[in-house]
Coordinates of C-alpha atoms and ligand atoms in Angstrom, one line a residue:
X11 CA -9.7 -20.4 50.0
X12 CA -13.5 -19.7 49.7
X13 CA -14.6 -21.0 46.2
X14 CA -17.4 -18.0 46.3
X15 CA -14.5 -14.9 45.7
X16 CA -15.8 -12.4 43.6
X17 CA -14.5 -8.9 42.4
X18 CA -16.2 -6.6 40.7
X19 CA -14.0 -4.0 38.7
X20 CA -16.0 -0.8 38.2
X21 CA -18.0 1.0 41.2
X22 CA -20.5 2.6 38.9
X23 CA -23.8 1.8 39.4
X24 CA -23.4 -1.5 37.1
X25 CA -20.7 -2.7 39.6
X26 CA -22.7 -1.1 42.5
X27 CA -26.0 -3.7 41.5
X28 CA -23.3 -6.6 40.8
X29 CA -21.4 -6.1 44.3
X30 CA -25.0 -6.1 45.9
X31 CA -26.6 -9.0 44.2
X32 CA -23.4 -11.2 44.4
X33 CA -22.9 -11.0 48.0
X34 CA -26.8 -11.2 48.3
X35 CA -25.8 -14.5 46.5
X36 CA -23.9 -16.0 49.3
X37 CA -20.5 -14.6 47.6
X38 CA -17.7 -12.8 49.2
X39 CA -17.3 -9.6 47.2
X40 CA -14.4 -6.5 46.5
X41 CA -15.8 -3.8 44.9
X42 CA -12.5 -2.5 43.2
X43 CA -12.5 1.3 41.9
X44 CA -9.9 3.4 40.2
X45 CA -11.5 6.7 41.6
X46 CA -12.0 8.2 45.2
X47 CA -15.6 7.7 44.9
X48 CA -18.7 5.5 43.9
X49 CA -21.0 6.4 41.1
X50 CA -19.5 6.3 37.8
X51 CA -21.1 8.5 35.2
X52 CA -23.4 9.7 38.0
X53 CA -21.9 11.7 40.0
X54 CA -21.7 15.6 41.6
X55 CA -18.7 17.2 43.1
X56 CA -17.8 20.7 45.4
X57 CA -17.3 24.1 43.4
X58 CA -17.4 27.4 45.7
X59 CA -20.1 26.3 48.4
X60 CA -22.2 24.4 46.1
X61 CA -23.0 20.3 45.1
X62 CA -22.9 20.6 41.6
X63 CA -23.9 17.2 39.6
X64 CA -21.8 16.6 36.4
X65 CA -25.0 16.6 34.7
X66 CA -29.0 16.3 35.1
X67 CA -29.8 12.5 35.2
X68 CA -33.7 11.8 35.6
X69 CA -35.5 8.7 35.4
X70 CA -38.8 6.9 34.5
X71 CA -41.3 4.9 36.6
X72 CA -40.7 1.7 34.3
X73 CA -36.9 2.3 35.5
X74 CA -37.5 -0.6 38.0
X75 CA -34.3 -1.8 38.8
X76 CA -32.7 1.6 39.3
X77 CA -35.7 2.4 41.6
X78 CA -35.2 -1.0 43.2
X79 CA -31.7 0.2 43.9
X80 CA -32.1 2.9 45.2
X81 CA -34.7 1.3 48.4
X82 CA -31.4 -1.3 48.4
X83 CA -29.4 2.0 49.1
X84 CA -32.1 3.7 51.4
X85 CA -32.0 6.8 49.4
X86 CA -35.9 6.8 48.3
X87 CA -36.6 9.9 50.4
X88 CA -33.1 11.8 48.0
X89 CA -35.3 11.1 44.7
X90 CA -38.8 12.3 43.8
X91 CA -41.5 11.5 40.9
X92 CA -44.3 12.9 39.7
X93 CA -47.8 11.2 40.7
X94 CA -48.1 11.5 36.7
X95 CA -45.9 12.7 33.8
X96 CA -46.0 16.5 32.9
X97 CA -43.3 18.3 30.9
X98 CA -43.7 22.0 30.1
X99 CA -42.9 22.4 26.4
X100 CA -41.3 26.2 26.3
X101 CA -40.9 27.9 22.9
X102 CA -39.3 31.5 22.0
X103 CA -41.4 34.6 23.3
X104 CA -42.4 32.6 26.5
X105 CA -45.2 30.5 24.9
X106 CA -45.7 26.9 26.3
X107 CA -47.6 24.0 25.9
X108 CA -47.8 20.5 27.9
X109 CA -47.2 17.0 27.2
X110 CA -48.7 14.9 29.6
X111 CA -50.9 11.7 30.5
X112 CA -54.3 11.6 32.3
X113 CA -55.4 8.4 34.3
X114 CA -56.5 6.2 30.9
X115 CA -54.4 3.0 29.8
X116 CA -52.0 3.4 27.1
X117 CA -51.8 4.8 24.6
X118 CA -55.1 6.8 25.4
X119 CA -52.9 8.4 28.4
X120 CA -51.3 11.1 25.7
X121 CA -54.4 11.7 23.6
X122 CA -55.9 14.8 25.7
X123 CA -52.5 16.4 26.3
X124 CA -51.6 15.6 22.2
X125 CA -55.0 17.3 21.4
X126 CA -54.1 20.6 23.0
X127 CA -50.4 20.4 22.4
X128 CA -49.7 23.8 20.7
X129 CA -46.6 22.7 18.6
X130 CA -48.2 20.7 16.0
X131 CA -51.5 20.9 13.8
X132 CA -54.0 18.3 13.2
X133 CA -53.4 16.4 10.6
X134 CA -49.9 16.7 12.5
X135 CA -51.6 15.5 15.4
X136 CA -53.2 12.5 13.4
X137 CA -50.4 11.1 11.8
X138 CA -48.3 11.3 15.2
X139 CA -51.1 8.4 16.3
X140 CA -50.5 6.9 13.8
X141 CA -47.3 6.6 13.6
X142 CA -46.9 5.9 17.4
X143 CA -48.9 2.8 16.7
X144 CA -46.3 1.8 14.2
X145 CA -44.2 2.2 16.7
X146 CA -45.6 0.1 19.1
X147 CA -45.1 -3.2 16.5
X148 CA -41.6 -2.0 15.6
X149 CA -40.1 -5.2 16.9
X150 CA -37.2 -4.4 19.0
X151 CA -34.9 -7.5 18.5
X152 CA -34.8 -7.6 15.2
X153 CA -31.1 -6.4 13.3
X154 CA -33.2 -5.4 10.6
X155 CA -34.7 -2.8 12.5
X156 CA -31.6 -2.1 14.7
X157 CA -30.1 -1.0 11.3
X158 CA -32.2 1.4 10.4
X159 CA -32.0 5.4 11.4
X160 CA -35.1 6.4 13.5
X161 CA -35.2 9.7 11.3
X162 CA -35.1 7.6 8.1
X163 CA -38.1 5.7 9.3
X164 CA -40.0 8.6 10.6
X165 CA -39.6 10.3 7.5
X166 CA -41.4 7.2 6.0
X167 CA -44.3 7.9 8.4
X168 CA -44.8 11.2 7.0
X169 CA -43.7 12.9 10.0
X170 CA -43.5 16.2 9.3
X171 CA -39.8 18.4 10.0
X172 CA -42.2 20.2 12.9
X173 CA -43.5 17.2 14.6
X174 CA -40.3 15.4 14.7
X175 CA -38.5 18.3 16.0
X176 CA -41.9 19.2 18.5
X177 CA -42.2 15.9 19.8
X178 CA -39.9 12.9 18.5
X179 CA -36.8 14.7 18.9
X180 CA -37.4 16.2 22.4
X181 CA -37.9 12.9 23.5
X182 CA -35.7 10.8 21.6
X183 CA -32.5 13.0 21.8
X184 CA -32.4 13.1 26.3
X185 CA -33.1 9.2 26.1
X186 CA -30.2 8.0 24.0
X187 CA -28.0 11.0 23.5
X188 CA -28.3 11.2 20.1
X189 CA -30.4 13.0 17.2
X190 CA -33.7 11.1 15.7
X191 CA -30.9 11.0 12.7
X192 CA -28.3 9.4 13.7
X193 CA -30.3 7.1 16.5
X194 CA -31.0 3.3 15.3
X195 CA -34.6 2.3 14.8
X196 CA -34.9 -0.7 17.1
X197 CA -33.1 1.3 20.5
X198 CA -35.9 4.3 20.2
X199 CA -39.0 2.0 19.7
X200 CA -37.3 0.5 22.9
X201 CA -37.6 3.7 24.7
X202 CA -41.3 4.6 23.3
X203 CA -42.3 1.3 24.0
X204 CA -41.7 0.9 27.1
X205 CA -41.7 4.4 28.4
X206 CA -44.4 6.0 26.6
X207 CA -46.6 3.4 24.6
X208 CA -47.4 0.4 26.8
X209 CA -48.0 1.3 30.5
X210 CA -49.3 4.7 31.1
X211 CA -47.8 5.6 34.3
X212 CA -44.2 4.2 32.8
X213 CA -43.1 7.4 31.6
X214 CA -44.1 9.7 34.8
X215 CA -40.6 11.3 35.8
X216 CA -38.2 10.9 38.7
X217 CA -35.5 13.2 39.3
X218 CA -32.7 13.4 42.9
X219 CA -33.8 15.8 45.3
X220 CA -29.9 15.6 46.5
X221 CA -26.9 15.8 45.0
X222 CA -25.8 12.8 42.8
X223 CA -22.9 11.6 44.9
X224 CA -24.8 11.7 48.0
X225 CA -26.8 9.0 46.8
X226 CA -24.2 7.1 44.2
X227 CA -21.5 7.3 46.4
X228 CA -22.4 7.9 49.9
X229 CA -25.5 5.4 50.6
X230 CA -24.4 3.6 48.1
X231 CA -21.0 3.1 50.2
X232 CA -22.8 2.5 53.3
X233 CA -25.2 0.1 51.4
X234 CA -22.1 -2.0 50.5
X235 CA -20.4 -1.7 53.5
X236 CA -24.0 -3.0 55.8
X237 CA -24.2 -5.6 52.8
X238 CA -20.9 -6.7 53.4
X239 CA -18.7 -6.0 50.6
X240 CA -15.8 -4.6 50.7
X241 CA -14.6 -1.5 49.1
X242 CA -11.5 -0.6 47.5
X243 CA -11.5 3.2 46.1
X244 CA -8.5 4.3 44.1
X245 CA -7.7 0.7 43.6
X246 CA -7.8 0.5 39.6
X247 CA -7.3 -2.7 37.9
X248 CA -4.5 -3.2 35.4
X249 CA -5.0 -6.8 34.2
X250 CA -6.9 -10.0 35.0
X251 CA -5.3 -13.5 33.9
X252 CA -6.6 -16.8 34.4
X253 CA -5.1 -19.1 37.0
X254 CA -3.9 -22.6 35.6
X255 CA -5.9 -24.0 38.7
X256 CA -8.7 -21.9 38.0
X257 CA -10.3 -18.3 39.0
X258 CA -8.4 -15.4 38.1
X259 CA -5.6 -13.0 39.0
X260 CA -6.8 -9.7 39.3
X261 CA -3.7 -7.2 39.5
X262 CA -3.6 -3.6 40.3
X263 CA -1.0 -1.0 41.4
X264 CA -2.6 -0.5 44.5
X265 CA -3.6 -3.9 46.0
X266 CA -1.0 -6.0 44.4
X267 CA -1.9 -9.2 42.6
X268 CA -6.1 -10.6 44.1
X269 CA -7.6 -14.0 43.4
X270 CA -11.2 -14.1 42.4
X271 CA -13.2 -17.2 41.4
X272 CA -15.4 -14.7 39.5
X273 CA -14.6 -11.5 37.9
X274 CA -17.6 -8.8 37.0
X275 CA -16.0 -6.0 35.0
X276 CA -18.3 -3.1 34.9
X277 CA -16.4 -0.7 33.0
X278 CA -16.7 1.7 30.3
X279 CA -16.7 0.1 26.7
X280 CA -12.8 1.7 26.6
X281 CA -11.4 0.4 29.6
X282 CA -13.0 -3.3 29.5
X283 CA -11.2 -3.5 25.6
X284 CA -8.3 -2.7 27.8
X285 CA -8.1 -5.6 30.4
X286 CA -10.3 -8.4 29.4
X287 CA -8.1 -10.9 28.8
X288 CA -8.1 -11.9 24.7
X289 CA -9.0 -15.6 25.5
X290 CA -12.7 -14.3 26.7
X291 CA -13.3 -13.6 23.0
X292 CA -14.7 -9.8 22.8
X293 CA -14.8 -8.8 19.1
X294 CA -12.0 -6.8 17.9
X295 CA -12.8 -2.9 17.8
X296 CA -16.2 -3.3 19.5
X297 CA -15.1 -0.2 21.9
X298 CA -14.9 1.7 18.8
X299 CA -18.1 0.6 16.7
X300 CA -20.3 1.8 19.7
X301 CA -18.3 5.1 19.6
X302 CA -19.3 7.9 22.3
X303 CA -22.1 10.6 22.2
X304 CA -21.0 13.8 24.3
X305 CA -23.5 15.4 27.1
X306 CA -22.7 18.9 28.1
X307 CA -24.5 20.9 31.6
X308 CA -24.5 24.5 31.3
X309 CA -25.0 25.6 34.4
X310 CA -26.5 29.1 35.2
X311 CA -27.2 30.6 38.5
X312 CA -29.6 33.7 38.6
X313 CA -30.5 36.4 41.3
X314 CA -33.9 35.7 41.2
X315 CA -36.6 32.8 39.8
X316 CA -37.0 32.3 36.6
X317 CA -38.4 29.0 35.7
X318 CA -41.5 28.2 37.9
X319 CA -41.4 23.9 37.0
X320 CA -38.7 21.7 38.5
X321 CA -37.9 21.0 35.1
X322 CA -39.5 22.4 31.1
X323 CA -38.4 21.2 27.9
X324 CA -37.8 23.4 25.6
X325 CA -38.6 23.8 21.1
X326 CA -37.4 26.2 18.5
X327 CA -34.1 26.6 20.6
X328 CA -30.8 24.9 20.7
X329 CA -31.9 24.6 24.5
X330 CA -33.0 21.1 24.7
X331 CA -33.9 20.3 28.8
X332 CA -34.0 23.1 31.7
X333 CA -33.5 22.1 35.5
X334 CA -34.0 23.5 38.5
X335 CA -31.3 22.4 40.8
X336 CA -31.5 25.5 43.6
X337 CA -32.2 23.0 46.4
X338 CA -30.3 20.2 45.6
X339 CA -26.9 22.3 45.1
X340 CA -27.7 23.8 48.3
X341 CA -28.3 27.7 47.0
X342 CA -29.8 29.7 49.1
X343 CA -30.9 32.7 46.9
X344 CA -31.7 33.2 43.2
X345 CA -32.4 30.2 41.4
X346 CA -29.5 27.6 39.6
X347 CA -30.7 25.8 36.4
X348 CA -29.0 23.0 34.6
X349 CA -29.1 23.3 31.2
X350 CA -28.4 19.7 29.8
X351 CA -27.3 19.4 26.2
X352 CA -27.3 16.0 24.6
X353 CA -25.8 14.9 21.3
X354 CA -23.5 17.5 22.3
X355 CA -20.6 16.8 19.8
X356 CA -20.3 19.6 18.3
X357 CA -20.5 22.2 21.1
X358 CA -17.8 19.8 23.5
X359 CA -14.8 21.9 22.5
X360 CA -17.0 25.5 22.5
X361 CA -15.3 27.5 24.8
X362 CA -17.5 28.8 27.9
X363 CA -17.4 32.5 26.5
X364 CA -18.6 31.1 23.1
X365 CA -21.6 29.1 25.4
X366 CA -22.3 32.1 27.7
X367 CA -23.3 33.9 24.3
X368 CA -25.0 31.4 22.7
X369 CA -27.1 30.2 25.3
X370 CA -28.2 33.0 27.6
X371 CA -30.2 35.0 25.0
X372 CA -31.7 31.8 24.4
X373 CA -32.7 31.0 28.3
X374 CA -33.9 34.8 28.1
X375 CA -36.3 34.4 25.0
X376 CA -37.8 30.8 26.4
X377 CA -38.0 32.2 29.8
X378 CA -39.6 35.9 30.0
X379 CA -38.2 36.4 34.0
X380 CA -34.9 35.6 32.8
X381 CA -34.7 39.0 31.1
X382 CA -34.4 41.0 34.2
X383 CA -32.0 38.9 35.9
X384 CA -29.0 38.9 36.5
X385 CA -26.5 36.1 36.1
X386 CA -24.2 35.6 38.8
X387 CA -22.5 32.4 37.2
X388 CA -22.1 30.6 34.4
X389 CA -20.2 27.5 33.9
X390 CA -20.0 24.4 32.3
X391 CA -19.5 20.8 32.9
X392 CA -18.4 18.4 29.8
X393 CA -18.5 14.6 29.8
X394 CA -16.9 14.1 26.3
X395 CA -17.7 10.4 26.6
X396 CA -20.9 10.1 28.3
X397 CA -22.5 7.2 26.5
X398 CA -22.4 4.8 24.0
X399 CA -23.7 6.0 20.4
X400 CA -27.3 4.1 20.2
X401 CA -26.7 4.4 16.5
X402 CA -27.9 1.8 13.9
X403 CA -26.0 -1.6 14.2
X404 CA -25.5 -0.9 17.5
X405 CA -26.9 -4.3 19.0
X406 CA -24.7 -6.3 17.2
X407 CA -21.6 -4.6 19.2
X408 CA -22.9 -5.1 22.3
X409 CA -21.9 -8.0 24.3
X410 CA -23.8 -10.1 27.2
X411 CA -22.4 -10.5 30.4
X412 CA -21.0 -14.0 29.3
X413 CA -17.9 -13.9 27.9
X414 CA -15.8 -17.2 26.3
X415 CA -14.1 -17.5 30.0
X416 CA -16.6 -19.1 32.5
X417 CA -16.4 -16.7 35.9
X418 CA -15.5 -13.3 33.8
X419 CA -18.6 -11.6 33.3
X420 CA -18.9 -8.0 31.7
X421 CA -21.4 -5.3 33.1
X422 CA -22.3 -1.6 32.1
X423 CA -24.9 0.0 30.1
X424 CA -23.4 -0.4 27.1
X425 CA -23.9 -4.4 27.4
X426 CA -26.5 -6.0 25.6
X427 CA -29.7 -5.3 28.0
X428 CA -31.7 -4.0 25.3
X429 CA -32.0 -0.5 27.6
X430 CA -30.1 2.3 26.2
X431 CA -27.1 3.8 27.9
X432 CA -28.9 4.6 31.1
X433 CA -29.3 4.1 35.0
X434 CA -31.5 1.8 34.2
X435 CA -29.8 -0.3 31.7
X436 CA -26.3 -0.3 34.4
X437 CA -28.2 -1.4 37.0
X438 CA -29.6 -4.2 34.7
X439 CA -26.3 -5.0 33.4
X440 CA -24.7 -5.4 37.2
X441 CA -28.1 -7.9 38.2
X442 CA -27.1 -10.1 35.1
X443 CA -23.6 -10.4 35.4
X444 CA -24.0 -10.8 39.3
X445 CA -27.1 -14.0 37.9
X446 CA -24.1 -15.7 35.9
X447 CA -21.5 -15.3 38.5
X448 CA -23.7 -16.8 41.1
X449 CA -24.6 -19.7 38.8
X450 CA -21.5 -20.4 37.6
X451 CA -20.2 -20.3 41.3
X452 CA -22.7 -22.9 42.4
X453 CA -22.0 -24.9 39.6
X454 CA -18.9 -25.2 40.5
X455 CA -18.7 -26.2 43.9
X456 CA -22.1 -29.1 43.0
X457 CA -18.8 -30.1 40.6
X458 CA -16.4 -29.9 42.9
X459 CA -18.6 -32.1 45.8
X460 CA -19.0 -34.6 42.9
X461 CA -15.8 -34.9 42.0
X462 CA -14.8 -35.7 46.0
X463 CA -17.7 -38.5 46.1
X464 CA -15.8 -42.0 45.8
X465 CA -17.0 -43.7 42.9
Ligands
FAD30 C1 -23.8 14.0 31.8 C2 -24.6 12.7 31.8 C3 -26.0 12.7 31.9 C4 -26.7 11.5 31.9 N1 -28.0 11.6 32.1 C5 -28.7 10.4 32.3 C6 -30.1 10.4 32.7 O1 -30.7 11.5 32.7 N2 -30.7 9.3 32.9 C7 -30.0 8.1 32.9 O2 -30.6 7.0 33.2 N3 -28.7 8.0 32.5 C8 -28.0 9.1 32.3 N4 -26.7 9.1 32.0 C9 -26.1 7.8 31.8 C10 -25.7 7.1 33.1 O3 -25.0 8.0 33.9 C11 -24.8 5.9 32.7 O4 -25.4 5.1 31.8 C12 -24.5 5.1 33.9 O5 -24.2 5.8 35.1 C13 -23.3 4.2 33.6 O6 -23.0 3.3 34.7 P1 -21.9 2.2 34.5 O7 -21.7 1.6 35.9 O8 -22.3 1.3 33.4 O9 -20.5 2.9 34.0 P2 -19.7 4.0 34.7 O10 -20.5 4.9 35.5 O11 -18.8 4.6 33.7 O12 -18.7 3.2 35.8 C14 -17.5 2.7 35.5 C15 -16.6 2.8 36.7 O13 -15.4 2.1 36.5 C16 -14.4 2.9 37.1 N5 -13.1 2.5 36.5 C17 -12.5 2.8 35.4 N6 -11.4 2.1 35.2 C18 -11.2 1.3 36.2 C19 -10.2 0.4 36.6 N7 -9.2 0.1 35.8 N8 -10.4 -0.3 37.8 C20 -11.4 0.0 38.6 N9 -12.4 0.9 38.3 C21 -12.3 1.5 37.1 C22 -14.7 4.3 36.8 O14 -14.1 5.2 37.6 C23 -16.2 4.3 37.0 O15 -16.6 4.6 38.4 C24 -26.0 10.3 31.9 C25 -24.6 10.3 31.8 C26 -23.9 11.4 31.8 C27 -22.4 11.4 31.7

């Protein structure tokens, strides 16, 4: 028996960067998933002639381990970024403004694009500097911080209802899924930080040029495969017990009963409070403290163009982000937009008639081209559990990849990597967990060679 086995339980892209960087490691690696397909949270399907993702995901420069990834996968030339961050800012009766950076270090980068921003007045413009430089020495360990609301603390900077909702909101609400309200402190100075406030090219955007799945599933299947590990789809996990001798039983309807010297589980917060074992010590109800934030895609095909940029954000509507996804879904006339909708809570149950109403008008008042179109189709994709709730406390609830069972390690962005619930952050989660596995493997088998030298 090889005293290197690993599984990892969870072919999202946490389990994904685990499988990779264990057998990197020298391990030999089963990549177990419940689904018929890689990619988690992350993922696009079929529906009538088109790839349709479940919902927009874009990322950041300073996402470096998802980028890194994705070269592991060999999907660089499926994802594009900007040479330097521009958003379109669309309001009601087709104004629009800009925010974006020009070549000078941080935090100078957003001064000329703040200055001419139409949203907000000076002394709004002032007080946003200033406050961003409160930001900047928010320190982003500290509970103290962690438990307090990000509005709360704005509110104390003077922020004005206008600037929050012109430029804190449309910026804090797409990163961690959640209102500046109900978002903790310490997780959005994160995200400022270290997308906005320190580097200047850290926050330019990256975005697939392909459907999700052909990069989270497909290369990332024959990434695995030319790595070495081997995948098990539809091959769900029911439980994991230890072995008296050691390592783990892994058992599952499909595959029967697997031994692993090392388990990563890279699951959703649900589903790992499900089948870790009670002995590796995960605090009672920690699934439900971090809760769930819902994300809903309306997605809206039009005869015509309509929205000239890739992508716009969008104020004074309930719109939030607008895509462009023509190419990617594979549409050959009129133009598809993704509508992404985070902190959708409320609207999850709203039923697609209710939607339709609701949000074309809007689309129409933010987008003057929009008015003389016609819609060929509307629909709607709903992930009523997309992420973790970033809300204050949240820290405290989320574990690292050690657990109180040496060899069964936890992954997924809602582990402690200090990243929201992101790309990013699951990518993270799989490297660390795959670094403990890997150590503790080694560690083992220098043990084990001790043990067999004669005193
Ligand atoms: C609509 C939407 C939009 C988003 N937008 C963005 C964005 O713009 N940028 C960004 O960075 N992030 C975004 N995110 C978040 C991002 O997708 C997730 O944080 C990330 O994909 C989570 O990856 P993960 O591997 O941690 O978990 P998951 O993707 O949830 O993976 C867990 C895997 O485990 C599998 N599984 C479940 N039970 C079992 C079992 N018993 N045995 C084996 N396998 C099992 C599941 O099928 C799944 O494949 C978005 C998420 C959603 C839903």
């Amino acid at each position: 028996m090889s005293s290197r086995r690993v599984i990892v339980i969870g072919g999202g892209l946490a389990g994904i960067a685990a499988a990779l960087d264990s057998v990197a490691g020298g391990a030999e690696v089963t990549l177990l998933e419940a689904r018929g397909r890689l990619g988690g949270a992350a993922y696009s399907f079929q529906r009538g002639g088109l790839e349709v993702d479940n919902g927009q995901h874009v990322f950041l420069r300073c996402c470096t381990a998802y980028r890194e990834l994705i070269g592991r996968l060999e999907a660089q030339a499926l994802v594009t970024m900007q040479p330097r961050l521009s958003v379109a800012v669309l309001a009601p009766g087709g104004r629009r403004g800009y925010l974006s950076r020009t070549g000078l270090p941080a935090p100078l980068h957003l001064a000329a694009s703040l200055a001419r921003y139409p949203y907000i007045s000076w002394r709004e413009r002032l007080s946003l500097a200033w406050a961003m430089q409160r930001l900047r020495a928010v320190d982003i360990n500290d509970p103290e911080a962690d438990g307090v609301p990000f509005g709360r603390w704005l509110a104390a900077q003077r922020q004005s209802r206008n600037a929050v909702a012109a430029v804190w909101e449309l910026i804090t609400r797409p990163t961690l899924n959640l209102g500046v309200d109900d978002a903790s402190l310490a997780q959005a100075a994160q995200v400022f930080q270290v997308g906005l406030l320190s580097d200047a090219a850290a926050g330019d955007i990256g975005w697939a040029l392909a459907p999700l799945s052909e990069i989270h599933d497909r290369a990332a299947a024959r990434a695995l495969q030319r790595a070495g590990v081997q995948v098990q789809l539809r091959s769900g996990a029911q439980t994991i017990s230890v072995e008296p001798a050691g390592g783990f039983l892994v058992r599952g309807r499909a595959f029967g009963e697997r031994h692993a010297d090392a388990v990563v589980v890279a699951l959703s917060p649900a589903r790992a409070a499900q089948i870790v074992p009670a002995a590796a010590g995960l605090r009672d109800g920690f699934a439900a403290a971090l809760g769930s934030s819902a994300i809903l895609n309306l997605h809206v095909i039009y005869d015509r163009k309509v929205l000239e940029q890739p992508f716009a954000a969008t104020i004074g509507t309930p719109l939030q982000w607008i895509f462009d996804r023509t190419a990617s879904s594979g549409l050959r006339e009129g133009q598809y937009l993704a509508v992404s909708l985070s902190a959708a809570d409320g609207e999850r149950h709203d039923s697609v008639a209710a939607l339709r109403a609701r949000y074309l008008p809007e689309l129409a008042g933010v987008l003057p081209a929009a008015r003389g179109a016609q819609v060929r189709e509307f629909f709607v994709t709903r992930e009523h559990t997309a992420t973790f709730r970033a809300a204050p406390g949240q820290r405290a609830w989320r574990p690292g990849p050690r657990t109180r069972l040496d060899g069964l390690l936890l992954a997924g962005a809602w582990t402690d990597t200090g990243w929201p619930a992101t790309m990013e952050g699951a990518v993270r989660s799989g490297q660390a967990a795959a670094r403990v596995a890997l150590a503790g493997l080694s560690g083992a088998r220098r043990g084990a060679e001790h043990a067999s030298v004669p005193a």
